[in-house]
Amino acid sequence: MKTGFFIFWCTILCCISKESTAQIRIINKEFSMGTTGRIGVGYSPNSDGNTGYQLNLNHQGSLSGRLDQNDYVDFLPAFHFTPVKGKDSTQIDFQARLSFYSGGTFLGNVDTESNRGMVVALPEAFVEARHIMGSQWDIWAGARWLRYDDIHIDDYFYFDDHSATGWGVKYKNTRFSMFFPAAIDTASANSTPYSYTNIISGMKELIYRQREVLVVEHHLYSKNRKHDMKLLAEFHYINQSGEHSLEKYPSDRGFVAGVKLSSQISSNIPGSFNQLSLRVGTGIANGGENGNTQTWRTFGAPDEKSLTYKNAYSITAVEHFLYNLSKKWSVNGYAVFTQSKGGSSSRNTASDYYGRAITNFKKEFNTGFRATYYLTDWLHLLAELHYATRKDGTQPPASMVKVALAPSVSPTGERSVWARPHIRLIAEIARYNDQAMNSLYSPFLEHSGARRYGVYLGARAEWWIF
């Protein structure tokens, strides 16, 4: 595998370096600053302390609506360079992302030293060069949020979220990437262990074994470019723990295959579309949990004898559409089905590498829609209806129905579902079935106790500027 990796790199460098000896003069250096975020207040009159918590089911993140998500703010500084050599069209970008998340309370009231205060992260810092020397080659390296279509009302990047550290190249409609997502972390459930104890130096030292993820993506376009079929293939490999380690973990692998069809829909107001996708992951590439869909977040427990995920799998199907009915109405809807099983033969719970009992089988379904009514250019009314159900192992399924209403001021005066910033008033109510209520199967129920109904009231601002 290492030999193939070296040959591939040499081939790429030869293809893009035909004129590399030419002198290049940088004549412009441009800086940009982008930002995305959501911040405000939440209030639940029927929870302890009246604190507003997300009403969605556990382990589903923002599937079933994101209006009651916690605070976050991202800043995206970037430098843009255009080297000039004749008619050279090379574009070079350096971009970083500085992220600030609430650990539980309102972001503006805490700092990094507060209990459950502020979480600070740097999920992006990379350099990308596009159209190198006028060619159709692109290349990048670093850490980035490399993800594409999402169900925006659920903040759910459902098909090709490869956000991690790595590198990649693109030629015309084909992209090849390698990612290395391993970290020293013994606390995470539902994942293969990356870290182990090494004693080569005579002292115990916690180190990690790397996961190598190879990704190939290819687009097929119709002649009029109204239809885009994306093909996805992934190979995951993780080596066995070292010969000097105290813990003995075997090598393991996994595969992913997927197809996504995106189609433009003719409507009186431009921008309508339909997206349909199917993705299958096997082995250690069966990831997808808590609203995250990265395939390297392995789900379930290993096989009891081989300690591998050879028999693990995950299937995810997604339907997503946006239809701009008129200057007054837009409708955005979705449906998501997921079934996953770990490496153990158990259809209920099984022991992970650390001896903890974790869920080894799940089946979940989510569906819902948002209707946007443009009262005026600057005042929009958002109405949402969601249904969610999840079955863990042999337990009865937990389910929830949620209704939300959010009058939103859109000061840019744009009649579009993408208009931002928004300043919203939010009112939500959720009804839980017996299983969800009695097992406290939502962040709200975990803090309020067993209740049939959950209520969330809030006022929030949401924005993105790129």
Tab-separated table of C-alpha atoms in Angstrom:
chain	number	residue	atom	x	y	z
A	1	MET	CA	0.000	0.000	0.000
A	2	LYS	CA	2.890	2.362	0.784
A	3	THR	CA	4.450	1.645	-2.633
A	4	GLY	CA	1.179	2.432	-4.405
A	5	PHE	CA	0.863	5.645	-2.417
A	6	PHE	CA	4.376	6.747	-3.542
A	7	ILE	CA	3.739	5.908	-7.207
A	8	PHE	CA	0.436	7.823	-7.167
A	9	TRP	CA	2.083	10.936	-5.743
A	10	CYS	CA	4.894	10.812	-8.323
A	11	THR	CA	2.327	10.542	-11.134
A	12	ILE	CA	0.368	13.545	-9.872
A	13	LEU	CA	3.477	15.697	-9.455
A	14	CYS	CA	4.668	14.868	-12.965
A	15	CYS	CA	1.287	15.815	-14.436
A	16	ILE	CA	1.146	19.233	-12.813
A	17	SER	CA	4.806	20.273	-12.995
A	18	LYS	CA	5.409	20.634	-16.732
A	19	GLU	CA	6.025	24.367	-16.323
A	20	SER	CA	7.148	24.363	-12.707
A	21	THR	CA	10.541	25.856	-13.541
A	22	ALA	CA	8.960	29.073	-14.820
A	23	GLN	CA	9.251	32.118	-12.599
A	24	ILE	CA	5.992	33.159	-10.971
A	25	ARG	CA	5.298	36.639	-9.680
A	26	ILE	CA	2.567	37.237	-7.095
A	27	ILE	CA	0.958	40.577	-7.870
A	28	ASN	CA	-2.116	40.466	-5.653
A	29	LYS	CA	-2.677	39.317	-2.097
A	30	GLU	CA	-6.306	39.425	-1.011
A	31	PHE	CA	-7.804	38.713	2.400
A	32	SER	CA	-11.392	37.769	3.193
A	33	MET	CA	-13.282	37.032	6.389
A	34	GLY	CA	-16.355	34.846	6.523
A	35	THR	CA	-18.490	33.879	9.474
A	36	THR	CA	-21.368	31.598	10.349
A	37	GLY	CA	-23.195	31.293	13.621
A	38	ARG	CA	-26.313	30.972	15.677
A	39	ILE	CA	-26.709	32.578	19.088
A	40	GLY	CA	-29.549	33.549	21.372
A	41	VAL	CA	-31.667	32.373	24.277
A	42	GLY	CA	-33.813	29.317	24.977
A	43	TYR	CA	-36.460	28.716	27.646
A	44	SER	CA	-38.447	25.614	28.583
A	45	PRO	CA	-41.216	26.397	31.091
A	46	ASN	CA	-41.706	22.700	31.995
A	47	SER	CA	-38.056	21.755	32.645
A	48	ASP	CA	-36.005	21.993	35.820
A	49	GLY	CA	-34.535	25.486	36.028
A	50	ASN	CA	-36.575	26.498	32.959
A	51	THR	CA	-33.437	25.909	30.866
A	52	GLY	CA	-34.096	25.348	27.171
A	53	TYR	CA	-32.822	21.999	25.901
A	54	GLN	CA	-33.119	20.425	22.459
A	55	LEU	CA	-36.316	18.393	22.081
A	56	ASN	CA	-34.999	15.895	19.483
A	57	LEU	CA	-34.440	12.228	20.259
A	58	ASN	CA	-31.069	11.130	21.631
A	59	HIS	CA	-28.296	10.057	19.218
A	60	GLN	CA	-29.906	11.962	16.331
A	61	GLY	CA	-28.330	15.384	16.683
A	62	SER	CA	-30.394	17.938	14.802
A	63	LEU	CA	-32.423	15.445	12.781
A	64	SER	CA	-35.985	16.672	13.391
A	65	GLY	CA	-35.052	20.342	13.302
A	66	ARG	CA	-32.234	22.672	14.290
A	67	LEU	CA	-34.108	25.712	15.612
A	68	ASP	CA	-33.309	24.720	19.208
A	69	GLN	CA	-29.614	23.943	18.686
A	70	ASN	CA	-27.027	25.363	21.096
A	71	ASP	CA	-24.986	28.477	20.352
A	72	TYR	CA	-21.969	28.479	18.043
A	73	VAL	CA	-19.869	31.040	16.177
A	74	ASP	CA	-17.336	30.351	13.394
A	75	PHE	CA	-14.854	32.794	11.875
A	76	LEU	CA	-13.306	31.939	8.504
A	77	PRO	CA	-10.226	34.045	7.676
A	78	ALA	CA	-8.735	33.312	4.249
A	79	PHE	CA	-5.904	34.571	2.036
A	80	HIS	CA	-6.284	34.406	-1.733
A	81	PHE	CA	-3.347	34.505	-4.151
A	82	THR	CA	-3.348	34.661	-7.919
A	83	PRO	CA	0.104	34.052	-9.397
A	84	VAL	CA	0.538	35.606	-12.824
A	85	LYS	CA	2.560	34.026	-15.607
A	86	GLY	CA	1.140	35.039	-18.933
A	87	LYS	CA	-2.462	33.865	-18.952
A	88	ASP	CA	-2.015	31.560	-15.964
A	89	SER	CA	-5.281	31.026	-14.063
A	90	THR	CA	-3.953	29.327	-10.934
A	91	GLN	CA	-5.948	30.189	-7.809
A	92	ILE	CA	-4.398	29.599	-4.384
A	93	ASP	CA	-6.306	29.856	-1.125
A	94	PHE	CA	-5.367	29.449	2.515
A	95	GLN	CA	-8.384	29.148	4.799
A	96	ALA	CA	-8.842	28.537	8.511
A	97	ARG	CA	-11.940	28.123	10.665
A	98	LEU	CA	-12.005	29.297	14.275
A	99	SER	CA	-14.936	27.662	16.060
A	100	PHE	CA	-16.555	28.508	19.372
A	101	TYR	CA	-19.310	26.280	20.775
A	102	SER	CA	-21.424	26.400	23.880
A	103	GLY	CA	-20.740	23.609	26.359
A	104	GLY	CA	-24.312	23.834	27.617
A	105	THR	CA	-25.104	27.392	28.699
A	106	PHE	CA	-25.420	30.528	26.576
A	107	LEU	CA	-22.174	31.259	24.771
A	108	GLY	CA	-22.041	34.938	25.724
A	109	ASN	CA	-22.153	34.143	29.464
A	110	VAL	CA	-19.126	31.821	29.722
A	111	ASP	CA	-15.453	31.428	28.875
A	112	THR	CA	-13.051	28.484	28.562
A	113	GLU	CA	-12.600	28.312	32.348
A	114	SER	CA	-16.329	28.066	33.097
A	115	ASN	CA	-17.932	24.758	34.035
A	116	ARG	CA	-19.400	23.390	30.776
A	117	GLY	CA	-18.433	26.699	29.254
A	118	MET	CA	-16.874	27.354	25.862
A	119	VAL	CA	-15.429	24.763	23.485
A	120	VAL	CA	-12.771	26.137	21.114
A	121	ALA	CA	-11.679	24.241	17.997
A	122	LEU	CA	-9.721	24.665	14.751
A	123	PRO	CA	-11.478	22.271	12.350
A	124	GLU	CA	-10.062	23.929	9.235
A	125	ALA	CA	-6.579	25.080	8.206
A	126	PHE	CA	-5.626	24.127	4.657
A	127	VAL	CA	-4.108	25.304	1.402
A	128	GLU	CA	-5.795	24.602	-1.931
A	129	ALA	CA	-4.545	25.332	-5.451
A	130	ARG	CA	-7.036	25.208	-8.317
A	131	HIS	CA	-6.495	25.162	-12.099
A	132	ILE	CA	-2.746	24.755	-11.642
A	133	MET	CA	-0.854	26.458	-14.478
A	134	GLY	CA	-4.062	26.668	-16.460
A	135	SER	CA	-4.698	22.918	-16.201
A	136	GLN	CA	-7.748	21.103	-14.842
A	137	TRP	CA	-5.826	19.855	-11.803
A	138	ASP	CA	-6.660	20.964	-8.245
A	139	ILE	CA	-4.768	19.940	-5.109
A	140	TRP	CA	-5.123	20.591	-1.381
A	141	ALA	CA	-3.642	19.524	1.965
A	142	GLY	CA	-4.454	20.252	5.587
A	143	ALA	CA	-7.537	20.010	7.786
A	144	ARG	CA	-10.890	21.011	6.349
A	145	TRP	CA	-14.652	20.657	6.561
A	146	LEU	CA	-14.948	18.862	3.247
A	147	ARG	CA	-18.665	18.254	2.917
A	148	TYR	CA	-21.307	19.094	0.359
A	149	ASP	CA	-25.124	18.868	0.206
A	150	ASP	CA	-26.984	18.873	3.490
A	151	ILE	CA	-30.550	18.858	4.738
A	152	HIS	CA	-30.255	22.412	5.931
A	153	ILE	CA	-33.268	22.462	8.256
A	154	ASP	CA	-31.639	19.526	10.104
A	155	ASP	CA	-27.976	20.562	9.693
A	156	TYR	CA	-27.441	17.012	8.382
A	157	PHE	CA	-24.640	16.415	5.818
A	158	TYR	CA	-25.905	13.041	4.760
A	159	PHE	CA	-23.756	11.598	1.970
A	160	ASP	CA	-20.189	12.847	1.614
A	161	ASP	CA	-18.990	14.470	4.836
A	162	HIS	CA	-15.236	13.832	4.863
A	163	SER	CA	-14.275	16.494	7.385
A	164	ALA	CA	-10.838	15.530	8.723
A	165	THR	CA	-7.120	16.078	8.180
A	166	GLY	CA	-5.741	14.844	4.878
A	167	TRP	CA	-4.950	15.749	1.280
A	168	GLY	CA	-6.563	15.385	-2.121
A	169	VAL	CA	-6.420	16.022	-5.841
A	170	LYS	CA	-9.137	16.697	-8.400
A	171	TYR	CA	-9.053	16.309	-12.180
A	172	LYS	CA	-12.094	17.416	-14.147
A	173	ASN	CA	-15.042	15.567	-12.543
A	174	THR	CA	-13.017	13.098	-10.462
A	175	ARG	CA	-11.665	13.655	-6.962
A	176	PHE	CA	-9.244	11.454	-4.983
A	177	SER	CA	-8.627	12.110	-1.287
A	178	MET	CA	-6.891	10.528	1.696
A	179	PHE	CA	-7.910	11.254	5.275
A	180	PHE	CA	-6.319	10.416	8.623
A	181	PRO	CA	-8.995	10.883	11.321
A	182	ALA	CA	-7.421	8.968	14.236
A	183	ALA	CA	-6.936	10.641	17.624
A	184	ILE	CA	-5.883	9.646	21.127
A	185	ASP	CA	-9.275	9.122	22.710
A	186	THR	CA	-10.321	6.352	25.076
A	187	ALA	CA	-13.598	7.953	26.138
A	188	SER	CA	-15.616	7.768	22.907
A	189	ALA	CA	-18.198	5.024	22.624
A	190	ASN	CA	-19.174	3.388	19.338
A	191	SER	CA	-15.741	3.661	17.722
A	192	THR	CA	-12.709	1.499	17.092
A	193	PRO	CA	-9.937	2.317	19.575
A	194	TYR	CA	-7.138	4.334	18.060
A	195	SER	CA	-4.982	4.728	21.155
A	196	TYR	CA	-3.018	2.101	23.045
A	197	THR	CA	-0.255	1.958	25.653
A	198	ASN	CA	3.277	1.709	24.300
A	199	ILE	CA	6.294	0.677	26.417
A	200	ILE	CA	9.154	0.770	23.890
A	201	SER	CA	11.044	3.394	25.911
A	202	GLY	CA	10.525	1.487	29.162
A	203	MET	CA	7.758	3.846	30.264
A	204	LYS	CA	4.041	3.676	29.552
A	205	GLU	CA	3.048	6.137	26.857
A	206	LEU	CA	-0.351	6.512	25.227
A	207	ILE	CA	0.038	6.645	21.432
A	208	TYR	CA	-2.335	6.043	18.545
A	209	ARG	CA	-2.556	3.929	15.429
A	210	GLN	CA	-3.687	5.702	12.308
A	211	ARG	CA	-6.801	5.063	10.247
A	212	GLU	CA	-6.234	5.534	6.517
A	213	VAL	CA	-9.307	6.484	4.483
A	214	LEU	CA	-9.080	6.508	0.672
A	215	VAL	CA	-11.968	8.235	-1.101
A	216	VAL	CA	-12.823	8.417	-4.813
A	217	GLU	CA	-15.716	10.621	-6.007
A	218	HIS	CA	-16.891	11.076	-9.578
A	219	HIS	CA	-19.645	13.263	-11.095
A	220	LEU	CA	-21.737	12.372	-14.137
A	221	TYR	CA	-23.646	15.341	-15.576
A	222	SER	CA	-26.512	15.441	-18.042
A	223	LYS	CA	-26.015	17.520	-21.196
A	224	ASN	CA	-28.076	20.406	-19.867
A	225	ARG	CA	-26.400	20.147	-16.422
A	226	LYS	CA	-29.779	19.836	-14.714
A	227	HIS	CA	-28.942	16.376	-13.367
A	228	ASP	CA	-25.825	15.398	-11.434
A	229	MET	CA	-25.096	11.799	-10.428
A	230	LYS	CA	-22.299	11.467	-7.879
A	231	LEU	CA	-20.580	8.110	-7.344
A	232	LEU	CA	-18.721	7.480	-4.080
A	233	ALA	CA	-16.234	4.756	-3.078
A	234	GLU	CA	-14.176	4.535	0.122
A	235	PHE	CA	-11.623	2.126	1.565
A	236	HIS	CA	-10.725	2.240	5.273
A	237	TYR	CA	-7.766	0.494	6.892
A	238	ILE	CA	-6.415	0.501	10.423
A	239	ASN	CA	-3.267	-1.422	11.356
A	240	GLN	CA	-2.915	-3.668	14.376
A	241	SER	CA	-1.530	-2.235	17.591
A	242	GLY	CA	2.248	-2.268	17.936
A	243	GLU	CA	4.230	-5.288	19.090
A	244	HIS	CA	5.292	-3.436	22.234
A	245	SER	CA	1.772	-2.381	23.223
A	246	LEU	CA	-0.069	-3.629	26.288
A	247	GLU	CA	-3.420	-3.773	24.448
A	248	LYS	CA	-3.656	-6.131	21.468
A	249	TYR	CA	-5.947	-4.782	18.764
A	250	PRO	CA	-6.137	-6.541	15.373
A	251	SER	CA	-5.968	-4.796	12.003
A	252	ASP	CA	-9.327	-4.078	10.393
A	253	ARG	CA	-10.863	-2.625	7.230
A	254	GLY	CA	-14.087	-1.406	5.687
A	255	PHE	CA	-15.650	-0.290	2.412
A	256	VAL	CA	-18.247	2.297	1.344
A	257	ALA	CA	-20.235	2.611	-1.872
A	258	GLY	CA	-22.826	5.257	-2.621
A	259	VAL	CA	-24.746	7.076	-5.307
A	260	LYS	CA	-26.495	10.465	-5.130
A	261	LEU	CA	-28.725	12.010	-7.792
A	262	SER	CA	-29.301	15.767	-7.683
A	263	SER	CA	-31.837	17.275	-10.089
A	264	GLN	CA	-32.984	20.817	-10.733
A	265	ILE	CA	-36.783	21.220	-10.720
A	266	SER	CA	-38.485	23.690	-12.995
A	267	SER	CA	-40.520	26.221	-11.027
A	268	ASN	CA	-41.729	29.797	-11.350
A	269	ILE	CA	-39.084	30.843	-8.840
A	270	PRO	CA	-35.565	29.450	-9.572
A	271	GLY	CA	-33.704	27.253	-7.093
A	272	SER	CA	-36.009	24.230	-6.716
A	273	PHE	CA	-34.310	20.829	-6.565
A	274	ASN	CA	-34.581	17.174	-5.578
A	275	GLN	CA	-31.808	15.008	-4.094
A	276	LEU	CA	-31.909	11.250	-3.621
A	277	SER	CA	-29.043	9.166	-2.217
A	278	LEU	CA	-28.163	5.651	-1.075
A	279	ARG	CA	-24.982	4.796	0.833
A	280	VAL	CA	-23.772	1.430	2.150
A	281	GLY	CA	-20.833	0.985	4.528
A	282	THR	CA	-19.264	-2.253	5.742
A	283	GLY	CA	-16.719	-3.192	8.394
A	284	ILE	CA	-15.155	-0.284	10.261
A	285	ALA	CA	-16.670	2.078	7.644
A	286	ASN	CA	-20.236	1.693	8.975
A	287	GLY	CA	-20.201	5.058	10.763
A	288	GLY	CA	-22.998	7.546	11.329
A	289	GLU	CA	-24.386	8.533	14.747
A	290	ASN	CA	-25.489	11.571	16.763
A	291	GLY	CA	-26.233	13.522	13.598
A	292	ASN	CA	-22.714	12.945	12.267
A	293	THR	CA	-22.452	10.923	9.058
A	294	GLN	CA	-18.695	10.434	8.678
A	295	THR	CA	-18.229	6.768	7.790
A	296	TRP	CA	-15.088	6.534	9.912
A	297	ARG	CA	-17.110	7.001	13.120
A	298	THR	CA	-17.546	3.231	13.515
A	299	PHE	CA	-20.863	2.117	15.002
A	300	GLY	CA	-21.407	-0.791	17.399
A	301	ALA	CA	-19.200	-3.362	19.105
A	302	PRO	CA	-16.567	-5.692	17.625
A	303	ASP	CA	-16.974	-9.428	17.147
A	304	GLU	CA	-16.427	-11.249	20.445
A	305	LYS	CA	-13.827	-13.679	19.037
A	306	SER	CA	-11.971	-11.899	16.241
A	307	LEU	CA	-12.323	-8.435	17.823
A	308	THR	CA	-12.924	-7.009	14.323
A	309	TYR	CA	-15.889	-5.405	12.563
A	310	LYS	CA	-15.899	-7.854	9.670
A	311	ASN	CA	-19.689	-8.385	9.778
A	312	ALA	CA	-20.651	-4.762	10.512
A	313	TYR	CA	-22.730	-2.713	8.066
A	314	SER	CA	-24.808	0.435	7.687
A	315	ILE	CA	-27.401	1.482	5.089
A	316	THR	CA	-28.604	5.075	4.722
A	317	ALA	CA	-31.199	6.346	2.233
A	318	VAL	CA	-32.101	10.040	1.948
A	319	GLU	CA	-34.736	11.997	0.036
A	320	HIS	CA	-34.478	15.792	0.146
A	321	PHE	CA	-36.277	18.461	-1.853
A	322	LEU	CA	-36.874	22.200	-2.052
A	323	TYR	CA	-39.756	23.609	-4.069
A	324	ASN	CA	-40.287	27.353	-4.489
A	325	LEU	CA	-44.011	27.394	-5.125
A	326	SER	CA	-44.338	31.143	-5.664
A	327	LYS	CA	-43.138	34.495	-4.378
A	328	LYS	CA	-45.200	33.717	-1.276
A	329	TRP	CA	-44.307	30.069	-0.493
A	330	SER	CA	-41.341	27.672	-0.346
A	331	VAL	CA	-41.443	24.083	0.940
A	332	ASN	CA	-38.356	22.108	2.060
A	333	GLY	CA	-38.848	18.415	2.959
A	334	TYR	CA	-36.794	15.318	3.756
A	335	ALA	CA	-36.869	11.640	4.736
A	336	VAL	CA	-33.911	9.707	6.210
A	337	PHE	CA	-33.723	5.958	6.880
A	338	THR	CA	-30.727	4.334	8.579
A	339	GLN	CA	-30.062	0.771	9.717
A	340	SER	CA	-26.729	-0.113	11.282
A	341	LYS	CA	-25.146	-3.127	12.955
A	342	GLY	CA	-21.776	-3.528	14.635
A	343	GLY	CA	-19.318	-6.419	14.339
A	344	SER	CA	-20.869	-8.481	17.148
A	345	SER	CA	-23.549	-11.053	16.318
A	346	SER	CA	-25.822	-9.505	18.950
A	347	ARG	CA	-28.933	-7.640	17.806
A	348	ASN	CA	-29.061	-5.844	21.141
A	349	THR	CA	-26.024	-4.684	23.138
A	350	ALA	CA	-22.460	-5.994	23.193
A	351	SER	CA	-19.141	-5.158	24.824
A	352	ASP	CA	-16.790	-2.719	23.169
A	353	TYR	CA	-12.977	-2.874	23.432
A	354	TYR	CA	-13.109	-1.336	26.904
A	355	GLY	CA	-15.702	-3.779	28.275
A	356	ARG	CA	-18.577	-1.285	28.134
A	357	ALA	CA	-22.031	-2.464	27.028
A	358	ILE	CA	-23.052	-0.425	23.966
A	359	THR	CA	-25.821	-0.608	21.379
A	360	ASN	CA	-24.890	-2.948	18.520
A	361	PHE	CA	-27.987	-2.532	16.323
A	362	LYS	CA	-30.184	0.441	15.464
A	363	LYS	CA	-32.945	1.332	13.034
A	364	GLU	CA	-34.137	4.912	12.677
A	365	PHE	CA	-36.413	6.951	10.451
A	366	ASN	CA	-36.886	10.707	10.297
A	367	THR	CA	-39.129	12.800	8.100
A	368	GLY	CA	-40.375	16.362	8.104
A	369	PHE	CA	-40.701	19.620	6.249
A	370	ARG	CA	-40.441	23.372	6.625
A	371	ALA	CA	-42.913	25.705	4.961
A	372	THR	CA	-41.714	29.284	4.519
A	373	TYR	CA	-44.344	31.966	4.000
A	374	TYR	CA	-43.051	35.370	2.896
A	375	LEU	CA	-45.367	37.799	4.661
A	376	THR	CA	-43.285	40.682	3.305
A	377	ASP	CA	-39.799	41.023	1.824
A	378	TRP	CA	-38.326	41.249	5.314
A	379	LEU	CA	-40.766	39.241	7.488
A	380	HIS	CA	-40.877	35.485	6.905
A	381	LEU	CA	-42.877	32.851	8.805
A	382	LEU	CA	-41.248	29.421	9.241
A	383	ALA	CA	-43.471	26.459	10.161
A	384	GLU	CA	-42.036	22.959	10.697
A	385	LEU	CA	-43.458	19.490	11.320
A	386	HIS	CA	-41.157	16.532	12.125
A	387	TYR	CA	-41.523	12.865	12.994
A	388	ALA	CA	-38.672	10.744	14.377
A	389	THR	CA	-38.402	7.152	15.525
A	390	ARG	CA	-35.433	5.066	16.660
A	391	LYS	CA	-35.125	1.453	17.764
A	392	ASP	CA	-32.021	0.484	19.758
A	393	GLY	CA	-31.379	-3.232	19.787
A	394	THR	CA	-34.392	-5.212	21.005
A	395	GLN	CA	-35.953	-2.295	22.871
A	396	PRO	CA	-39.287	-0.846	21.726
A	397	PRO	CA	-38.890	2.096	19.349
A	398	ALA	CA	-38.779	5.602	20.802
A	399	SER	CA	-40.638	8.218	18.764
A	400	MET	CA	-41.427	11.923	18.755
A	401	VAL	CA	-43.615	14.369	16.831
A	402	LYS	CA	-42.505	18.010	16.872
A	403	VAL	CA	-44.203	21.192	15.660
A	404	ALA	CA	-42.340	24.491	15.395
A	405	LEU	CA	-43.280	28.061	14.506
A	406	ALA	CA	-40.667	30.779	13.967
A	407	PRO	CA	-41.486	34.316	12.755
A	408	SER	CA	-38.206	35.583	11.278
A	409	VAL	CA	-36.970	39.033	10.365
A	410	SER	CA	-34.851	38.896	7.202
A	411	PRO	CA	-33.340	42.391	6.976
A	412	THR	CA	-31.776	41.833	3.530
A	413	GLY	CA	-35.293	41.810	2.025
A	414	GLU	CA	-34.657	38.624	0.023
A	415	ARG	CA	-37.556	36.225	-0.487
A	416	SER	CA	-35.492	33.044	-0.269
A	417	VAL	CA	-34.997	30.142	2.136
A	418	TRP	CA	-31.285	30.994	2.025
A	419	ALA	CA	-31.701	34.646	3.047
A	420	ARG	CA	-29.538	35.485	6.060
A	421	PRO	CA	-29.161	36.888	8.635
A	422	HIS	CA	-32.354	35.845	10.417
A	423	ILE	CA	-33.559	37.110	13.780
A	424	ARG	CA	-36.185	34.645	14.984
A	425	LEU	CA	-38.742	34.075	17.679
A	426	ILE	CA	-39.128	30.320	18.205
A	427	ALA	CA	-41.948	28.235	19.674
A	428	GLU	CA	-41.754	24.409	19.634
A	429	ILE	CA	-43.726	21.582	21.183
A	430	ALA	CA	-42.863	17.880	21.036
A	431	ARG	CA	-44.915	14.836	21.967
A	432	TYR	CA	-43.058	11.644	23.018
A	433	ASN	CA	-44.310	8.053	23.026
A	434	ASP	CA	-44.091	5.888	26.164
A	435	GLN	CA	-40.640	4.456	25.323
A	436	ALA	CA	-39.071	7.853	24.722
A	437	MET	CA	-40.756	9.373	27.780
A	438	ASN	CA	-39.936	6.570	30.236
A	439	SER	CA	-36.340	6.112	29.062
A	440	LEU	CA	-35.725	9.894	29.054
A	441	TYR	CA	-34.762	9.618	25.401
A	442	SER	CA	-34.001	13.265	24.562
A	443	PRO	CA	-31.811	16.055	25.974
A	444	PHE	CA	-34.971	17.787	27.205
A	445	LEU	CA	-36.282	14.684	28.997
A	446	GLU	CA	-32.892	14.015	30.586
A	447	HIS	CA	-33.177	17.385	32.330
A	448	SER	CA	-36.917	17.525	32.975
A	449	GLY	CA	-37.847	13.945	33.854
A	450	ALA	CA	-40.470	11.757	32.207
A	451	ARG	CA	-42.926	14.065	30.458
A	452	ARG	CA	-45.314	13.477	27.587
A	453	TYR	CA	-44.737	16.938	26.118
A	454	GLY	CA	-41.670	19.133	25.757
A	455	VAL	CA	-41.798	22.876	25.158
A	456	TYR	CA	-39.071	25.179	23.869
A	457	LEU	CA	-39.330	28.966	23.505
A	458	GLY	CA	-36.497	31.107	22.250
A	459	ALA	CA	-35.110	34.080	20.357
A	460	ARG	CA	-32.074	33.527	18.160
A	461	ALA	CA	-30.036	35.106	15.420
A	462	GLU	CA	-28.557	32.984	12.621
A	463	TRP	CA	-26.164	34.174	9.917
A	464	TRP	CA	-23.592	33.157	7.354
A	465	ILE	CA	-21.320	35.438	5.375
A	466	PHE	CA	-18.770	34.032	2.917
